[in-house]
Amino acid sequence: MKKSFLLYAFIILVLMNVFTYSFYSKEVAYEQSRYEKTTKKLKDSLTSVTAKLNDANYFSLEKNENAQNYFDSADSEKMIKYEELIPYVTEKLLDYNSNPKGNPYVGQDQIGANKFIINKVKILNHRWIIADYSDGEIWGEVLLKYFVNSDETISFEVNQTLLYQK
């Protein structure tokens, strides 16, 4: 009786080990498969988002080499780095928001109680800027020309402005 009990116990233990080994090996294979699928999906998503971002930034000074070359000069002292120019021009344009009558470069006179101020700025190339402005209720966009003067000041000129309906 004792021998048959030990034999049955041994057989049960062997079967449990076989089933446990089978279960865990399949689980590892499943997890690896799942990891590979997730990694592939994430890489595809990243590629897609990168492509969309590149398309969205097509019209930007950061991506436009011809516009960047405009600021290169044979005289290395007069060369303007576009990486420094973008925040500088943006800051100078947003500084006009402190004007009591609103930013003069939105191309709109004050309509209601609030003044128009520029919220977002995108420098398209070496000459144009597109900006979003509002007074808190009415929104619009403006296309500006900008110029880097010889004394390194920035001047702006309203090209076109658009005011959205309420």
PDB file of C-alpha atoms in Angstrom:
ATOM      1  CA  MET A   1       0.000   0.000   0.000  1.00  0.00           C
ATOM      2  CA  LYS A   2       2.811   2.373   0.918  1.00  0.00           C
ATOM      3  CA  LYS A   3       4.614   1.631  -2.381  1.00  0.00           C
ATOM      4  CA  SER A   4       1.510   2.271  -4.495  1.00  0.00           C
ATOM      5  CA  PHE A   5       0.839   5.496  -2.572  1.00  0.00           C
ATOM      6  CA  LEU A   6       4.392   6.673  -3.274  1.00  0.00           C
ATOM      7  CA  LEU A   7       4.023   5.664  -6.928  1.00  0.00           C
ATOM      8  CA  TYR A   8       0.728   7.616  -7.262  1.00  0.00           C
ATOM      9  CA  ALA A   9       2.216  10.612  -5.454  1.00  0.00           C
ATOM     10  CA  PHE A  10       5.263  10.507  -7.725  1.00  0.00           C
ATOM     11  CA  ILE A  11       3.075  10.310 -10.859  1.00  0.00           C
ATOM     12  CA  ILE A  12       0.902  13.197  -9.611  1.00  0.00           C
ATOM     13  CA  LEU A  13       3.994  15.293  -8.857  1.00  0.00           C
ATOM     14  CA  VAL A  14       5.443  14.581 -12.307  1.00  0.00           C
ATOM     15  CA  LEU A  15       2.132  15.503 -13.969  1.00  0.00           C
ATOM     16  CA  MET A  16       1.898  18.692 -11.905  1.00  0.00           C
ATOM     17  CA  ASN A  17       5.433  19.625 -12.932  1.00  0.00           C
ATOM     18  CA  VAL A  18       4.680  18.925 -16.599  1.00  0.00           C
ATOM     19  CA  PHE A  19       1.495  21.010 -16.504  1.00  0.00           C
ATOM     20  CA  THR A  20       3.209  23.822 -14.555  1.00  0.00           C
ATOM     21  CA  TYR A  21       6.126  23.867 -16.989  1.00  0.00           C
ATOM     22  CA  SER A  22       3.720  23.882 -19.949  1.00  0.00           C
ATOM     23  CA  PHE A  23       1.627  26.668 -18.440  1.00  0.00           C
ATOM     24  CA  TYR A  24       4.574  28.940 -17.631  1.00  0.00           C
ATOM     25  CA  SER A  25       6.346  28.359 -20.940  1.00  0.00           C
ATOM     26  CA  LYS A  26       3.152  29.269 -22.834  1.00  0.00           C
ATOM     27  CA  GLU A  27       2.640  32.275 -20.589  1.00  0.00           C
ATOM     28  CA  VAL A  28       6.168  33.506 -21.337  1.00  0.00           C
ATOM     29  CA  ALA A  29       5.611  33.013 -25.076  1.00  0.00           C
ATOM     30  CA  TYR A  30       2.274  34.853 -24.830  1.00  0.00           C
ATOM     31  CA  GLU A  31       3.838  37.763 -22.917  1.00  0.00           C
ATOM     32  CA  GLN A  32       6.683  38.011 -25.437  1.00  0.00           C
ATOM     33  CA  SER A  33       4.192  38.006 -28.293  1.00  0.00           C
ATOM     34  CA  ARG A  34       2.102  40.659 -26.570  1.00  0.00           C
ATOM     35  CA  TYR A  35       5.205  42.759 -25.874  1.00  0.00           C
ATOM     36  CA  GLU A  36       6.285  42.556 -29.539  1.00  0.00           C
ATOM     37  CA  LYS A  37       2.807  43.532 -30.779  1.00  0.00           C
ATOM     38  CA  THR A  38       2.626  46.456 -28.352  1.00  0.00           C
ATOM     39  CA  THR A  39       6.133  47.604 -29.272  1.00  0.00           C
ATOM     40  CA  LYS A  40       5.302  47.444 -32.981  1.00  0.00           C
ATOM     41  CA  LYS A  41       2.070  49.357 -32.437  1.00  0.00           C
ATOM     42  CA  LEU A  42       3.879  52.024 -30.402  1.00  0.00           C
ATOM     43  CA  LYS A  43       6.618  52.369 -33.031  1.00  0.00           C
ATOM     44  CA  ASP A  44       3.968  52.736 -35.743  1.00  0.00           C
ATOM     45  CA  SER A  45       2.148  55.346 -33.650  1.00  0.00           C
ATOM     46  CA  LEU A  46       5.373  57.220 -33.001  1.00  0.00           C
ATOM     47  CA  THR A  47       6.214  57.191 -36.698  1.00  0.00           C
ATOM     48  CA  SER A  48       2.735  58.453 -37.521  1.00  0.00           C
ATOM     49  CA  VAL A  49       2.863  61.238 -34.922  1.00  0.00           C
ATOM     50  CA  THR A  50       6.344  62.260 -36.085  1.00  0.00           C
ATOM     51  CA  ALA A  51       5.145  62.454 -39.685  1.00  0.00           C
ATOM     52  CA  LYS A  52       2.131  64.558 -38.655  1.00  0.00           C
ATOM     53  CA  LEU A  53       4.347  66.853 -36.587  1.00  0.00           C
ATOM     54  CA  ASN A  54       6.729  67.302 -39.509  1.00  0.00           C
ATOM     55  CA  ASP A  55       3.784  68.121 -41.769  1.00  0.00           C
ATOM     56  CA  ALA A  56       2.419  70.596 -39.216  1.00  0.00           C
ATOM     57  CA  ASN A  57       5.815  72.277 -38.885  1.00  0.00           C
ATOM     58  CA  TYR A  58       6.426  72.448 -42.638  1.00  0.00           C
ATOM     59  CA  PHE A  59       5.688  76.163 -42.575  1.00  0.00           C
ATOM     60  CA  SER A  60       7.973  77.177 -39.745  1.00  0.00           C
ATOM     61  CA  LEU A  61      11.295  78.901 -39.462  1.00  0.00           C
ATOM     62  CA  GLU A  62      12.669  75.894 -37.552  1.00  0.00           C
ATOM     63  CA  LYS A  63      12.243  73.621 -40.595  1.00  0.00           C
ATOM     64  CA  ASN A  64      12.760  76.060 -43.493  1.00  0.00           C
ATOM     65  CA  GLU A  65      16.440  76.096 -44.461  1.00  0.00           C
ATOM     66  CA  ASN A  66      15.948  78.777 -47.121  1.00  0.00           C
ATOM     67  CA  ALA A  67      14.475  81.118 -44.519  1.00  0.00           C
ATOM     68  CA  GLN A  68      17.238  80.228 -42.066  1.00  0.00           C
ATOM     69  CA  ASN A  69      19.879  80.999 -44.700  1.00  0.00           C
ATOM     70  CA  TYR A  70      18.375  84.465 -45.104  1.00  0.00           C
ATOM     71  CA  PHE A  71      19.827  85.362 -41.702  1.00  0.00           C
ATOM     72  CA  ASP A  72      23.307  84.027 -42.516  1.00  0.00           C
ATOM     73  CA  SER A  73      25.784  86.683 -43.454  1.00  0.00           C
ATOM     74  CA  ALA A  74      29.341  86.685 -44.740  1.00  0.00           C
ATOM     75  CA  ASP A  75      30.109  88.921 -41.782  1.00  0.00           C
ATOM     76  CA  SER A  76      30.023  86.529 -38.822  1.00  0.00           C
ATOM     77  CA  GLU A  77      29.261  89.388 -36.411  1.00  0.00           C
ATOM     78  CA  LYS A  78      25.985  90.184 -38.191  1.00  0.00           C
ATOM     79  CA  MET A  79      24.789  86.589 -38.457  1.00  0.00           C
ATOM     80  CA  ILE A  80      21.537  86.013 -36.590  1.00  0.00           C
ATOM     81  CA  LYS A  81      20.829  82.594 -35.143  1.00  0.00           C
ATOM     82  CA  TYR A  82      17.250  81.636 -35.884  1.00  0.00           C
ATOM     83  CA  GLU A  83      17.098  79.583 -32.650  1.00  0.00           C
ATOM     84  CA  GLU A  84      17.581  82.816 -30.705  1.00  0.00           C
ATOM     85  CA  LEU A  85      15.527  84.950 -33.092  1.00  0.00           C
ATOM     86  CA  ILE A  86      12.283  82.982 -32.704  1.00  0.00           C
ATOM     87  CA  PRO A  87      11.833  83.588 -28.948  1.00  0.00           C
ATOM     88  CA  TYR A  88      13.150  87.146 -29.309  1.00  0.00           C
ATOM     89  CA  VAL A  89      10.629  88.094 -32.017  1.00  0.00           C
ATOM     90  CA  THR A  90       7.813  86.348 -30.139  1.00  0.00           C
ATOM     91  CA  GLU A  91       8.684  88.204 -26.929  1.00  0.00           C
ATOM     92  CA  LYS A  92       8.846  91.579 -28.702  1.00  0.00           C
ATOM     93  CA  LEU A  93       5.444  91.016 -30.311  1.00  0.00           C
ATOM     94  CA  LEU A  94       3.850  89.892 -27.035  1.00  0.00           C
ATOM     95  CA  ASP A  95       5.329  92.917 -25.237  1.00  0.00           C
ATOM     96  CA  TYR A  96       2.818  95.072 -27.141  1.00  0.00           C
ATOM     97  CA  ASN A  97      -0.001  93.294 -25.240  1.00  0.00           C
ATOM     98  CA  SER A  98       0.678  95.632 -22.304  1.00  0.00           C
ATOM     99  CA  ASN A  99      -0.514  98.611 -24.374  1.00  0.00           C
ATOM    100  CA  PRO A 100      -3.667 100.043 -22.695  1.00  0.00           C
ATOM    101  CA  LYS A 101      -5.555 100.015 -26.033  1.00  0.00           C
ATOM    102  CA  GLY A 102      -4.462  96.463 -26.826  1.00  0.00           C
ATOM    103  CA  ASN A 103      -1.841  95.075 -29.129  1.00  0.00           C
ATOM    104  CA  PRO A 104      -1.620  97.407 -32.147  1.00  0.00           C
ATOM    105  CA  TYR A 105      -0.560  94.535 -34.404  1.00  0.00           C
ATOM    106  CA  VAL A 106      -3.847  92.635 -34.278  1.00  0.00           C
ATOM    107  CA  GLY A 107      -5.195  95.024 -36.881  1.00  0.00           C
ATOM    108  CA  GLN A 108      -8.427  95.590 -34.925  1.00  0.00           C
ATOM    109  CA  ASP A 109      -9.645  98.438 -32.794  1.00  0.00           C
ATOM    110  CA  GLN A 110     -11.074  97.643 -29.394  1.00  0.00           C
ATOM    111  CA  ILE A 111     -14.721  96.558 -29.800  1.00  0.00           C
ATOM    112  CA  GLY A 112     -15.969  95.800 -26.304  1.00  0.00           C
ATOM    113  CA  ALA A 113     -14.746  96.496 -22.825  1.00  0.00           C
ATOM    114  CA  ASN A 114     -11.656  94.308 -23.222  1.00  0.00           C
ATOM    115  CA  LYS A 115      -8.631  95.014 -25.387  1.00  0.00           C
ATOM    116  CA  PHE A 116      -7.352  92.646 -28.080  1.00  0.00           C
ATOM    117  CA  ILE A 117      -4.158  90.834 -27.178  1.00  0.00           C
ATOM    118  CA  ILE A 118      -2.086  88.261 -29.023  1.00  0.00           C
ATOM    119  CA  ASN A 119      -2.230  84.792 -27.462  1.00  0.00           C
ATOM    120  CA  LYS A 120      -0.184  82.555 -29.755  1.00  0.00           C
ATOM    121  CA  VAL A 121       2.535  83.273 -32.272  1.00  0.00           C
ATOM    122  CA  LYS A 122       3.993  81.098 -35.041  1.00  0.00           C
ATOM    123  CA  ILE A 123       6.940  82.381 -37.048  1.00  0.00           C
ATOM    124  CA  LEU A 124       6.471  80.954 -40.521  1.00  0.00           C
ATOM    125  CA  ASN A 125       9.702  82.063 -42.189  1.00  0.00           C
ATOM    126  CA  HIS A 126      12.134  84.975 -42.370  1.00  0.00           C
ATOM    127  CA  ARG A 127       9.336  87.443 -43.127  1.00  0.00           C
ATOM    128  CA  TRP A 128       5.902  86.251 -41.951  1.00  0.00           C
ATOM    129  CA  ILE A 129       4.232  85.563 -38.646  1.00  0.00           C
ATOM    130  CA  ILE A 130       0.755  84.201 -37.990  1.00  0.00           C
ATOM    131  CA  ALA A 131      -0.777  85.019 -34.637  1.00  0.00           C
ATOM    132  CA  ASP A 132      -3.974  84.258 -32.741  1.00  0.00           C
ATOM    133  CA  TYR A 133      -5.604  87.083 -30.780  1.00  0.00           C
ATOM    134  CA  SER A 134      -8.701  87.679 -28.687  1.00  0.00           C
ATOM    135  CA  ASP A 135     -10.376  89.997 -26.231  1.00  0.00           C
ATOM    136  CA  GLY A 136     -11.789  87.110 -24.211  1.00  0.00           C
ATOM    137  CA  GLU A 137     -15.001  86.897 -26.264  1.00  0.00           C
ATOM    138  CA  ILE A 138     -14.038  87.560 -29.874  1.00  0.00           C
ATOM    139  CA  TRP A 139     -11.215  85.662 -31.560  1.00  0.00           C
ATOM    140  CA  GLY A 140      -9.184  86.346 -34.648  1.00  0.00           C
ATOM    141  CA  GLU A 141      -5.974  85.718 -36.520  1.00  0.00           C
ATOM    142  CA  VAL A 142      -3.488  88.076 -38.075  1.00  0.00           C
ATOM    143  CA  LEU A 143      -0.776  87.675 -40.692  1.00  0.00           C
ATOM    144  CA  LEU A 144       2.163  89.949 -39.949  1.00  0.00           C
ATOM    145  CA  LYS A 145       5.366  90.891 -41.692  1.00  0.00           C
ATOM    146  CA  TYR A 146       8.381  91.336 -39.489  1.00  0.00           C
ATOM    147  CA  PHE A 147      11.728  92.894 -40.176  1.00  0.00           C
ATOM    148  CA  VAL A 148      15.029  92.630 -38.355  1.00  0.00           C
ATOM    149  CA  ASN A 149      16.499  96.108 -38.603  1.00  0.00           C
ATOM    150  CA  SER A 150      20.207  96.867 -38.861  1.00  0.00           C
ATOM    151  CA  ASP A 151      20.273  97.943 -35.200  1.00  0.00           C
ATOM    152  CA  GLU A 152      18.807  94.487 -34.328  1.00  0.00           C
ATOM    153  CA  THR A 153      15.407  95.877 -33.388  1.00  0.00           C
ATOM    154  CA  ILE A 154      12.286  94.206 -34.712  1.00  0.00           C
ATOM    155  CA  SER A 155       9.544  96.021 -36.570  1.00  0.00           C
ATOM    156  CA  PHE A 156       6.148  94.611 -37.457  1.00  0.00           C
ATOM    157  CA  GLU A 157       3.573  95.364 -40.129  1.00  0.00           C
ATOM    158  CA  VAL A 158       0.004  94.046 -40.318  1.00  0.00           C
ATOM    159  CA  ASN A 159      -0.552  92.250 -43.611  1.00  0.00           C
ATOM    160  CA  GLN A 160      -4.061  90.826 -43.098  1.00  0.00           C
ATOM    161  CA  THR A 161      -6.357  90.243 -40.190  1.00  0.00           C
ATOM    162  CA  LEU A 162      -9.389  88.033 -39.731  1.00  0.00           C
ATOM    163  CA  LEU A 163     -12.044  88.325 -37.024  1.00  0.00           C
ATOM    164  CA  TYR A 164     -14.243  85.294 -36.371  1.00  0.00           C
ATOM    165  CA  GLN A 165     -17.993  85.609 -35.831  1.00  0.00           C
ATOM    166  CA  LYS A 166     -19.292  85.131 -32.292  1.00  0.00           C
TER     167      LYS A 166
END
